[in-house]
Tab-separated table of C-alpha atoms in Angstrom:
chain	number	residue	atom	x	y	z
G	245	UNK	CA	19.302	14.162	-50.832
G	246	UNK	CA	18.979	12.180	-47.014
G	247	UNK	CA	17.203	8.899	-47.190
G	248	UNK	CA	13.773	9.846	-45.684
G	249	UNK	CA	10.832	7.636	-44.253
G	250	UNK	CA	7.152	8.499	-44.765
G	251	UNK	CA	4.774	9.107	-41.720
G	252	UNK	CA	2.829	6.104	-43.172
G	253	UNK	CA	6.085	3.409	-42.949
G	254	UNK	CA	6.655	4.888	-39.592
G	255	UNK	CA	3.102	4.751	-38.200
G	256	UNK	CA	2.835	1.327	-39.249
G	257	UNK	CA	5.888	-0.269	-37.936
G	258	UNK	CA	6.906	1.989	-34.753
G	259	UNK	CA	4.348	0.738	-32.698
G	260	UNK	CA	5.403	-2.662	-33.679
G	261	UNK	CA	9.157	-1.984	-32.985
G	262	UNK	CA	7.643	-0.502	-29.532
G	263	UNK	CA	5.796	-3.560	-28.850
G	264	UNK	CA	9.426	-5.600	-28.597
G	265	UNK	CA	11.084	-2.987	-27.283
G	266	UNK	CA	8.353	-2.742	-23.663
G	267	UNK	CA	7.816	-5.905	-23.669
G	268	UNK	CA	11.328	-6.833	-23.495
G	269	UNK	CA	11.765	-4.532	-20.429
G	270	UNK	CA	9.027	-6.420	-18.714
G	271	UNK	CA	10.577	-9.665	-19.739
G	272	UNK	CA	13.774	-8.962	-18.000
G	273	UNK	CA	12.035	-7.456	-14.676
G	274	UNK	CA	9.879	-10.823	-14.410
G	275	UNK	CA	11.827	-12.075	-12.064
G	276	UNK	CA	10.960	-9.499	-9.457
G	277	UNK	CA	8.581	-11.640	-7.326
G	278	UNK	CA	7.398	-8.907	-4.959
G	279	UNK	CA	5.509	-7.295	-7.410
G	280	UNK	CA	4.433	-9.914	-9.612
G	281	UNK	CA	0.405	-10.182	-9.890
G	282	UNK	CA	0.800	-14.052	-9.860
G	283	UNK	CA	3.896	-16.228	-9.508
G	284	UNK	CA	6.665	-17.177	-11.950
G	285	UNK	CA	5.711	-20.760	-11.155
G	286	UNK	CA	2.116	-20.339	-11.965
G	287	UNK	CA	3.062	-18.266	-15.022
G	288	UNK	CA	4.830	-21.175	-16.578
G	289	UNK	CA	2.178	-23.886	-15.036
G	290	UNK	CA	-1.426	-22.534	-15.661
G	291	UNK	CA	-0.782	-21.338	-19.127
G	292	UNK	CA	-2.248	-23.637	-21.724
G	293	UNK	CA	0.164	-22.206	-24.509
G	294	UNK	CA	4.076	-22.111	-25.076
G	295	UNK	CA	5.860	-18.575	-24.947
G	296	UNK	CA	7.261	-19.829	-28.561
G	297	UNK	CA	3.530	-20.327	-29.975
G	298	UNK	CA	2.678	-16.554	-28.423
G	299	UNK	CA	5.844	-14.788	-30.232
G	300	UNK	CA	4.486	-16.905	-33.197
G	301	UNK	CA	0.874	-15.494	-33.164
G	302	UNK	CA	1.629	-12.038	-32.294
G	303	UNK	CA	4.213	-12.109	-35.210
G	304	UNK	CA	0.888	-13.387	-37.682
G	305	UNK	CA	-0.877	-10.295	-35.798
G	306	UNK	CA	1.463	-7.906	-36.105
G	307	UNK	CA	2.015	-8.832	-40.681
G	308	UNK	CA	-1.769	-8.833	-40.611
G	309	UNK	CA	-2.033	-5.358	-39.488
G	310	UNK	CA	0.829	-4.157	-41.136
G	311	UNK	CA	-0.648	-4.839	-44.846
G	312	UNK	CA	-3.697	-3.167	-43.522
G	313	UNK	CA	-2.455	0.179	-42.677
G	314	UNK	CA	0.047	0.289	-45.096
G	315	UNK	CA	-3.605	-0.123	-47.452
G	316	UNK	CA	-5.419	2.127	-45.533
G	317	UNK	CA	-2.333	4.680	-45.749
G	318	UNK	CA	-2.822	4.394	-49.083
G	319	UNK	CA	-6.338	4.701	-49.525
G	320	UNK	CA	-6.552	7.467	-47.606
G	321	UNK	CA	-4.105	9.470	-48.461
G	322	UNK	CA	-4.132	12.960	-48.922
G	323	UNK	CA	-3.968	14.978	-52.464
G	324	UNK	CA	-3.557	18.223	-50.384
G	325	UNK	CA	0.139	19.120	-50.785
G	326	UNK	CA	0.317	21.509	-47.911
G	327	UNK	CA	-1.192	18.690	-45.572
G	328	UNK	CA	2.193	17.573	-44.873
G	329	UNK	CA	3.203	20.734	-43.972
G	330	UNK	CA	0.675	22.049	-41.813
G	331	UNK	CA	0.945	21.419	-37.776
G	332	UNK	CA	-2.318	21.161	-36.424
G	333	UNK	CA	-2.736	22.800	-32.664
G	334	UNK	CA	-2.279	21.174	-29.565
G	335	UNK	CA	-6.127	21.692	-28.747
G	336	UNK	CA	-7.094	19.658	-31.947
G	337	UNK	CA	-4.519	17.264	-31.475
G	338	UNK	CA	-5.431	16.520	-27.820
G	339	UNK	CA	-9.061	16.158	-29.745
G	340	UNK	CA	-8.077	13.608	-31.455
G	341	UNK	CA	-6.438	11.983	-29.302
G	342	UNK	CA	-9.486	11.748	-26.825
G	343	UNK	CA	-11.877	11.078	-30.033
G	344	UNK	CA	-9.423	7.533	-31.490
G	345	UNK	CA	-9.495	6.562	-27.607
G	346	UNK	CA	-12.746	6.711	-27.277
G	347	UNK	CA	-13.616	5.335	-30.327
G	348	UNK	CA	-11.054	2.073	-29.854
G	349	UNK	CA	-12.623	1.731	-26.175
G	350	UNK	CA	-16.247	1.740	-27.275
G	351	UNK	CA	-15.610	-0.653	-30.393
G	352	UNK	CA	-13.499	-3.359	-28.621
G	353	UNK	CA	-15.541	-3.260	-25.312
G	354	UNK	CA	-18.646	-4.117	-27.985
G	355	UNK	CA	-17.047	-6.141	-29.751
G	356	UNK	CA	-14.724	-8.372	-26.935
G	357	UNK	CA	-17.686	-8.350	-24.904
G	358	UNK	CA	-19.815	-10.275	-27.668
G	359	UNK	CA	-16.958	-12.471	-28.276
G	360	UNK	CA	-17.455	-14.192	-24.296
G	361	UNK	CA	-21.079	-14.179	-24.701
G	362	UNK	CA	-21.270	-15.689	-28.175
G	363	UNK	CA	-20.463	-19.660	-27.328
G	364	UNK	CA	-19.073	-20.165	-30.832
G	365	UNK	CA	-16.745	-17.166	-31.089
G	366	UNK	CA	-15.338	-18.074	-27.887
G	367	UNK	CA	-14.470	-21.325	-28.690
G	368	UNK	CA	-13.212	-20.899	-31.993
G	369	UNK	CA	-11.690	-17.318	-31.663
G	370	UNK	CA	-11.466	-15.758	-28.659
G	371	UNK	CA	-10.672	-18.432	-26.070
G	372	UNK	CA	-7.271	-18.019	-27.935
G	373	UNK	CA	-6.204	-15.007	-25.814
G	374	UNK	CA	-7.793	-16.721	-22.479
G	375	UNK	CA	-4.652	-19.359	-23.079
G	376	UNK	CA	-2.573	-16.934	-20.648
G	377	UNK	CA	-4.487	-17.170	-17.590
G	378	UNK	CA	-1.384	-15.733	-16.340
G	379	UNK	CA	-0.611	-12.656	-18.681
G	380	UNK	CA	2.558	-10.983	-19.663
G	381	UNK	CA	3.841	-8.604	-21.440
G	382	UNK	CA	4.496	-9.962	-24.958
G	383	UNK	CA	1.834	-12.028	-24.778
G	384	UNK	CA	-0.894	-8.617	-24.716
G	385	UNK	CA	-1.307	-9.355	-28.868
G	386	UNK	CA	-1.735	-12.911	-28.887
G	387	UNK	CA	-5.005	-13.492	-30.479
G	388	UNK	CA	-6.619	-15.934	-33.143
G	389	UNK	CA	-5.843	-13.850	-36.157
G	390	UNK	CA	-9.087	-13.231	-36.762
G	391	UNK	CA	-10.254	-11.317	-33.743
G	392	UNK	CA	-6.466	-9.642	-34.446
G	393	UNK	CA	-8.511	-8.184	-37.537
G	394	UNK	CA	-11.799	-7.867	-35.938
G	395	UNK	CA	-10.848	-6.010	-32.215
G	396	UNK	CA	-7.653	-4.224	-32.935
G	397	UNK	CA	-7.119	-3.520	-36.960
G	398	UNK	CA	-10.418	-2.695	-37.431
G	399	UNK	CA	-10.862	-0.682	-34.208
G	400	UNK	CA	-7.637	0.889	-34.861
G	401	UNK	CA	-8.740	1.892	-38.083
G	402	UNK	CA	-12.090	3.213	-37.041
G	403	UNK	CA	-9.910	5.234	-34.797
G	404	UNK	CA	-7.710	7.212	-37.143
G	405	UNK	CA	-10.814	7.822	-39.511
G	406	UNK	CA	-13.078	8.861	-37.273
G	407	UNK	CA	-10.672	11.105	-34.931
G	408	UNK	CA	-9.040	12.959	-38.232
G	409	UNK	CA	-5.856	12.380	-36.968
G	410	UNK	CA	-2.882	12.622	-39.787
G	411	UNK	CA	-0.760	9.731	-40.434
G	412	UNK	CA	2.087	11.352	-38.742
G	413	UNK	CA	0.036	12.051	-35.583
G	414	UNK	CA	-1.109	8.549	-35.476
G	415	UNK	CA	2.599	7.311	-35.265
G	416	UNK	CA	2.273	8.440	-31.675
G	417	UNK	CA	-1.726	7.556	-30.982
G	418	UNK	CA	-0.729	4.225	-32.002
G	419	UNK	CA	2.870	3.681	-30.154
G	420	UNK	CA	1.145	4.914	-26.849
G	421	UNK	CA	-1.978	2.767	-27.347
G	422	UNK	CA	0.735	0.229	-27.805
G	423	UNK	CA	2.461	0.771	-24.941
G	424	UNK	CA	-1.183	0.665	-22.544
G	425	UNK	CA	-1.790	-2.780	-24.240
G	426	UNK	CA	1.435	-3.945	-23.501
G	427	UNK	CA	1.100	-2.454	-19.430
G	428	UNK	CA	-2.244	-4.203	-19.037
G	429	UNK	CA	-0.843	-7.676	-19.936
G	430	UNK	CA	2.647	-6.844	-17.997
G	431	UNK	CA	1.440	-8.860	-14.993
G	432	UNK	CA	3.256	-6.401	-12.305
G	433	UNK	CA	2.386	-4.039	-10.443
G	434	UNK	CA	5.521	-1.488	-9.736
G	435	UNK	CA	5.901	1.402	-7.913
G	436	UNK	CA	5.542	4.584	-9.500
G	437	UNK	CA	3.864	3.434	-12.846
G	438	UNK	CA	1.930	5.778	-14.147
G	439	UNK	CA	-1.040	4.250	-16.088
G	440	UNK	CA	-1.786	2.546	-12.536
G	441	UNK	CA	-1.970	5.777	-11.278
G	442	UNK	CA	-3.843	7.602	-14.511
G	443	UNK	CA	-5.664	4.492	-15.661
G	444	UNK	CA	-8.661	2.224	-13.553
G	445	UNK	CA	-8.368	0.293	-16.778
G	446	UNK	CA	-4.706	-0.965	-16.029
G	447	UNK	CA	-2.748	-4.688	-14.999
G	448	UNK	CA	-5.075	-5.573	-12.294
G	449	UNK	CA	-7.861	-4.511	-13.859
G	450	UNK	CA	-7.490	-6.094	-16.800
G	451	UNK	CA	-5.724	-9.514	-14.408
G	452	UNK	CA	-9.125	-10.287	-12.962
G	453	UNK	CA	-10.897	-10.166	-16.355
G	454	UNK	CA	-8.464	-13.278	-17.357
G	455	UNK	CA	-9.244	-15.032	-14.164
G	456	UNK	CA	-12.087	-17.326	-14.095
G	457	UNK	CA	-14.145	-15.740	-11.878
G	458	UNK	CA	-13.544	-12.378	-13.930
G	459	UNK	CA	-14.412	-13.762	-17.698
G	460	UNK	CA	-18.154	-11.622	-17.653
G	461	UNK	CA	-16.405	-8.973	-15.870
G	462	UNK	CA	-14.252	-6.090	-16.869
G	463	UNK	CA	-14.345	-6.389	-21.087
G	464	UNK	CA	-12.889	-2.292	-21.394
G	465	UNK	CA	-9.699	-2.220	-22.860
G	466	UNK	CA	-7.529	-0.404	-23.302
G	467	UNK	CA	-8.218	3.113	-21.750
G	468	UNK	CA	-11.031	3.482	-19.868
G	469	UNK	CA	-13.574	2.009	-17.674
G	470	UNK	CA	-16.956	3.706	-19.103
G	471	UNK	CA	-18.739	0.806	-20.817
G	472	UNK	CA	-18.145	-1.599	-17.890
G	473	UNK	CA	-19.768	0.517	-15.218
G	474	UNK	CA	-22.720	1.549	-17.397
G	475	UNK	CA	-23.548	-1.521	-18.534
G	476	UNK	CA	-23.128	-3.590	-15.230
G	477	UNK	CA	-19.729	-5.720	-15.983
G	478	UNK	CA	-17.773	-3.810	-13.802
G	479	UNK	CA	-16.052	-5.505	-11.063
G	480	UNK	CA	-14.180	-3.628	-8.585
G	481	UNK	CA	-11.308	-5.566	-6.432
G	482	UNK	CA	-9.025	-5.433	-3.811
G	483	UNK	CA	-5.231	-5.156	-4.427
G	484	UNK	CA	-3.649	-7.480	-1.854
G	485	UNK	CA	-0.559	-9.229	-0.330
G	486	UNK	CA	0.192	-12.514	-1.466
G	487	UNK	CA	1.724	-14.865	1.114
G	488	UNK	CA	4.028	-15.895	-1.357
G	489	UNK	CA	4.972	-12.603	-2.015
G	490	UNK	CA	4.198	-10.178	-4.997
G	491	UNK	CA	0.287	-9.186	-5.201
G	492	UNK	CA	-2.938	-10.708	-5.577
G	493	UNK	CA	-6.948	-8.835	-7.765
G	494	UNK	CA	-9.422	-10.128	-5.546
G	495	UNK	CA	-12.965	-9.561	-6.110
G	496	UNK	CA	-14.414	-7.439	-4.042
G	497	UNK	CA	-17.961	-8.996	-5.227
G	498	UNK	CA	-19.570	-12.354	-6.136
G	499	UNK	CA	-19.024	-13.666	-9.657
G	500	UNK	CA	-23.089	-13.740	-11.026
G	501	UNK	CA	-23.994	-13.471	-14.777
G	502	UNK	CA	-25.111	-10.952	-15.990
């Protein structure tokens, strides 16, 4: 009778709707100087790509990993009529969620950390993403479609197989893992938000891994900090005043490989 959208169609494209939608909000509070991680002026003059090319590539991204889930929707899709209908608890769903974050973390820290250390990836793939020395918001997917499949499709994939999540619960796994990515690329640092407050792994955590002196350092993304400190890439850093104004990630230790 009502026109009616599957779980599937909206777990593939509301996270990408969300994407726009916080990013644009960050967009229009760029301006705000005093609590920008680096200035507007160095945003516009240390980046080695134009904000045209970015909404370009994370358009490419975004198709790529559209097909895919609509395919692995499809693939995986249950027989089980009553699947639809059943609610699973909040105790299993909270299990899932912890499981797909987990999973994502451990799989992209792996795999972005190999993509530094392995001199042809970085060249070829990865030093794509290293373009925005200065990050921002709707720049968080900009990637060489490749490592688009490789880090986030993939990883995202892993973590809806592996967790058990349903499609429809993934609509909301997915739009909040969205949503981190997006706040760890935001490049400011506001009052009040609440993934710097929940998170370690947030936008100055994630700042001083784009920095030079940060590139071995700090390869968790998006949710936690686990891999980093038990495998030695953490760096720690100091959250400080700029003279300019705004706010400055400054090492609180020498850069050294590792």
């Amino acid at each position: 009778m009502g026109f009616e959208v599957s779980d599937e169609l909206l777990g593939t494209f509301v996270p990408i709707l969300i994407y726009w939608v916080y990013s644009g909000v960050y967009a229009l509070l760029g301006s705000l100087e005093n609590y920008r991680l680096h200035s507007k002026k160095d945003e516009d003059e240390k980046n080695l790509v134009s904000k045209g090319t970015v909404v370009k590539g994370v358009l490419l991204q975004q198709t790529l990993q559209a097909v895919v889930a609509i395919l692995l929707f499809t693939i995986t899709g249950s027989d089980d009529g009553n699947a639809a209908g059943s609610k699973p608890s909040l105790i299993v769903l909270a299990r899932q969620f912890v499981t797909a974050m987990l999973v994502l973390d451990t799989w992209q820290y792996f795999m972005h950390r190999y993509m530094h250390h392995n001199k042809f990836l970085y060249k070829h793939i990865h030093s794509q993403h290293h373009r925005l020395v200065v990050p921002y918001a709707f720049g968080a997917l900009y990637n060489h479609p490749l490592e688009g499949l490789l880090l986030d499709t993939i990883g995202g994939a892993l973590s809806f197989l592996l967790s058990g999540m349903s499609p429809r619960a993934s609509i909301f796994f997915f739009s909040f893992a969205t949503i981190k990515t997006v706040d760890d690329h935001c490049g400011l640092w506001l009052p009040g938000n609440l993934f710097h407050l929940l998170f370690r792994n947030n936008t100055a955590y994630h700042d001083v891994h784009h920095q030079l002196y940060g590139s071995k350092y700090n390869f968790s993304q998006p949710f936690f900090v686990m891999w980093d400190r038990i495998l030695g890439t953490y760096m720690p850093y100091s959250l400080d005043k700029r003279a300019g104004g705004g706010f400055e990630a400054r090492p609180l230790k020498e850069n050294k490989d590792d």
